[in-house]
Amino acid sequence: MNNEIGSAFLERDTVTVARELLGNYLCRCGTASDSTQRWVITEVEAYDGPEDKACHAHRGKTPRNAVMFGPAGFYYVYLCYGMHWLLNIVTGPVDYPAAVLIRGVGAVRGPGRTTKALGVDKTFDQQPVCKQTGLWLEQSERSLPAEAIQATPRIGIDYAGPIWARKPYRFVID
DNA sequence: TAAGTGATCTCT
DNA sequence: GAGATCACTTAA
């Protein structure tokens, strides 16, 4: 069975992609073993374009966030607070900086703990979302009922001002 | 509730 | 080069 999620899914509207990623699988083929791990995506946040003051790209292109300006279907991984890797998936068209932050998979809560559980670090930055990298997305056979999804404001971005800090761009499975 | 932690960005 | 900032976690 191959339900691999590709760029056709990811290059759509960022908020839509974030919401629809819930309930699908983030898959990891570890280097330590041959087994494949499949994690249900339970918590995500959308960072949508240059207008979004909470998005790292809202102040323009820099070496760190350049991958967000590229095509959908690539990882944007960066170090936060000196100790946590945060995993994002680039979405939307070329030259439109947007990404979806993976905040939680399975029973793991918190973006830093998620990357630790998956063994994700800087080496995945700017890598394509596909099986060859050892980290990819698979569609679930069953779609999630709409009432299982909760939308809330994003976490830890109060600096973005009331307008953007209050946008309901965080999605969690109830 | 507070502090640890280091890359990145914005000034000099 | 120096200083501020930060999409977090853990231990009290």
Coordinates of C-alpha atoms (C1' of nucleotides) in Angstrom, one line a residue:
Chain A
M1 CA 0.0 0.0 0.0
N2 CA 1.4 3.4 -1.0
N3 CA -0.5 6.4 0.2
E4 CA 2.4 8.7 0.3
I5 CA 1.5 12.4 0.5
G6 CA 3.3 14.5 -2.1
S7 CA 3.6 18.1 -3.2
A8 CA 0.1 18.1 -4.8
F9 CA -1.3 17.9 -1.3
L10 CA 1.2 20.3 0.2
E11 CA 1.2 23.1 -2.3
R12 CA -2.3 24.2 -1.4
D13 CA -3.4 26.8 1.1
T14 CA -1.3 26.5 4.2
V15 CA -4.1 26.6 6.7
T16 CA -6.0 23.9 4.8
V17 CA -2.9 21.7 4.6
A18 CA -2.3 22.1 8.3
R19 CA -5.9 21.1 9.1
E20 CA -5.9 18.2 6.7
L21 CA -2.6 16.8 7.9
L22 CA -4.2 15.9 11.3
G23 CA -5.0 12.2 11.5
N24 CA -2.5 11.3 8.8
Y25 CA 0.9 9.7 9.4
L26 CA 4.4 11.0 9.7
C27 CA 6.6 8.0 8.9
R28 CA 10.2 7.5 10.0
C29 CA 12.6 4.8 8.8
G30 CA 15.3 4.9 11.4
T31 CA 18.9 4.3 10.6
A32 CA 19.3 2.1 13.7
S33 CA 16.7 -0.5 12.6
D34 CA 14.9 -1.6 9.5
S35 CA 11.5 -1.1 11.0
T36 CA 9.2 1.8 9.9
Q37 CA 7.6 3.9 12.5
R38 CA 4.2 5.5 11.8
W39 CA 3.1 8.4 14.0
V40 CA -0.3 9.9 13.9
I41 CA -0.1 13.7 13.5
T42 CA -2.1 15.2 16.4
E43 CA -1.1 18.8 16.6
V44 CA 0.0 21.3 14.0
E45 CA 0.3 25.1 13.4
A46 CA 0.1 27.1 10.2
Y47 CA 2.6 29.9 9.4
D48 CA 1.1 31.6 6.4
G49 CA 3.1 34.0 4.3
P50 CA 4.9 37.3 4.5
E51 CA 2.0 39.1 6.1
D52 CA 2.0 36.7 9.1
K53 CA 4.1 38.4 11.7
A54 CA 4.5 35.1 13.6
C55 CA 6.1 33.5 10.5
H56 CA 9.9 33.6 10.4
A57 CA 9.7 34.9 6.8
H58 CA 7.6 38.0 7.5
R59 CA 10.8 40.2 7.6
G60 CA 12.1 38.9 4.4
K61 CA 14.3 36.1 3.1
T62 CA 17.3 35.0 5.2
P63 CA 19.7 32.0 4.9
R64 CA 17.8 30.2 7.6
N65 CA 14.2 30.6 6.2
A66 CA 15.1 30.5 2.5
V67 CA 13.6 27.0 2.1
M68 CA 10.2 28.4 2.9
F69 CA 10.4 30.5 -0.2
G70 CA 10.9 27.4 -2.3
P71 CA 8.4 24.8 -3.5
A72 CA 6.2 22.8 -1.2
G73 CA 7.2 19.4 0.0
F74 CA 10.5 20.3 1.8
Y75 CA 11.4 20.3 5.5
Y76 CA 12.3 23.5 7.4
V77 CA 14.1 22.5 10.6
Y78 CA 15.7 25.0 13.0
L79 CA 17.1 25.1 16.5
C80 CA 15.0 27.0 19.0
Y81 CA 16.1 28.2 22.5
G82 CA 19.5 26.6 21.9
M83 CA 18.3 23.0 22.5
H84 CA 15.1 22.1 20.6
W85 CA 14.8 21.2 16.9
L86 CA 11.5 22.3 15.4
L87 CA 10.1 20.5 12.4
N88 CA 8.1 22.3 9.7
I89 CA 6.9 21.3 6.3
V90 CA 7.0 23.9 3.5
T91 CA 3.6 24.5 1.8
G92 CA 2.2 26.8 -0.8
P93 CA 3.6 28.0 -4.2
V94 CA 7.1 29.0 -4.9
D95 CA 8.0 32.5 -3.6
Y96 CA 5.2 32.3 -1.0
P97 CA 6.9 31.7 2.4
A98 CA 4.6 29.4 4.3
A99 CA 5.0 26.2 6.4
V100 CA 3.2 23.9 8.8
L101 CA 4.8 23.3 12.2
I102 CA 4.5 19.7 13.4
R103 CA 3.9 20.2 17.2
G104 CA 2.8 16.7 18.2
V105 CA 2.6 13.1 16.9
G106 CA 0.9 10.2 18.7
A107 CA 1.0 10.7 22.4
V108 CA 4.0 13.1 22.2
R109 CA 3.1 16.7 23.0
G110 CA 5.4 19.6 22.2
P111 CA 7.4 20.4 19.1
G112 CA 10.8 19.9 20.8
R113 CA 9.8 16.5 22.2
T114 CA 8.4 15.4 18.8
T115 CA 11.6 15.9 17.0
K116 CA 13.5 14.1 19.8
A117 CA 11.1 11.2 19.5
L118 CA 11.6 11.1 15.7
G119 CA 15.3 11.6 15.8
V120 CA 15.0 14.7 13.6
D121 CA 17.7 17.3 13.6
K122 CA 19.4 19.9 11.4
T123 CA 20.3 17.2 8.8
F124 CA 16.7 17.2 7.6
D125 CA 16.6 20.9 7.0
Q126 CA 15.9 21.6 3.3
Q127 CA 15.4 17.9 2.5
P128 CA 12.5 16.8 0.4
V129 CA 9.4 15.1 1.9
C130 CA 9.8 11.6 0.5
K131 CA 10.7 8.1 1.5
Q132 CA 14.3 8.4 0.4
T133 CA 15.1 10.8 3.2
G134 CA 13.7 8.4 5.8
L135 CA 11.0 10.8 6.9
W136 CA 7.8 11.1 4.9
L137 CA 4.0 11.5 5.1
E138 CA 1.3 8.9 4.5
Q139 CA -2.4 9.4 4.1
S140 CA -4.7 7.6 6.5
E141 CA -7.4 5.3 5.0
R142 CA -9.9 6.9 7.3
S143 CA -10.8 10.6 7.2
L144 CA -11.1 12.4 10.5
P145 CA -14.6 13.7 11.5
A146 CA -14.7 17.5 11.5
E147 CA -15.8 17.7 15.1
A148 CA -12.7 15.9 16.2
I149 CA -10.6 18.9 15.1
Q150 CA -10.1 21.9 17.4
A151 CA -8.7 25.2 16.2
T152 CA -7.0 27.4 18.7
P153 CA -4.5 30.4 18.7
R154 CA -0.9 29.5 18.2
I155 CA 1.6 29.0 21.1
G156 CA 4.5 31.2 22.1
I157 CA 4.1 33.9 19.5
D158 CA 2.8 36.8 21.6
Y159 CA 5.4 39.1 20.1
A160 CA 3.5 38.9 16.8
G161 CA 0.8 41.3 18.1
P162 CA -2.8 40.7 18.9
I163 CA -4.0 40.3 15.4
W164 CA -1.7 37.5 14.4
A165 CA -1.2 36.0 17.8
R166 CA -5.0 35.3 18.0
K167 CA -5.4 33.7 14.6
P168 CA -6.8 30.2 15.0
Y169 CA -4.0 28.6 13.1
R170 CA -3.3 25.8 15.6
F171 CA -5.1 22.6 15.0
V172 CA -5.3 19.6 17.4
I173 CA -7.1 16.4 17.5
D174 CA -9.6 16.4 20.4
Chain B
dT1 C1' 8.1 30.2 37.9
dA2 C1' 12.6 30.6 36.3
dA3 C1' 16.6 29.4 34.0
dG4 C1' 19.3 26.8 30.6
dT5 C1' 21.0 27.0 25.8
dG6 C1' 23.2 28.3 21.2
dA7 C1' 22.1 29.7 16.3
dT8 C1' 20.5 33.6 14.0
dC9 C1' 19.6 38.3 13.0
dT10 C1' 20.4 43.3 13.6
dC11 C1' 22.9 46.7 14.8
dT12 C1' 27.8 48.9 15.4
Chain C
dG1 C1' 32.3 41.5 16.5
dA2 C1' 28.6 42.3 20.2
dG3 C1' 24.1 42.1 22.0
dA4 C1' 19.1 40.8 21.8
dT5 C1' 15.9 37.5 20.6
dC6 C1' 13.6 33.1 20.4
dA7 C1' 7.4 28.7 17.0
dC8 C1' 10.7 25.2 24.2
dT9 C1' 11.5 22.0 28.2
dT10 C1' 12.4 20.7 32.7
dA11 C1' 13.0 21.0 37.4
dA12 C1' 11.5 23.4 41.4

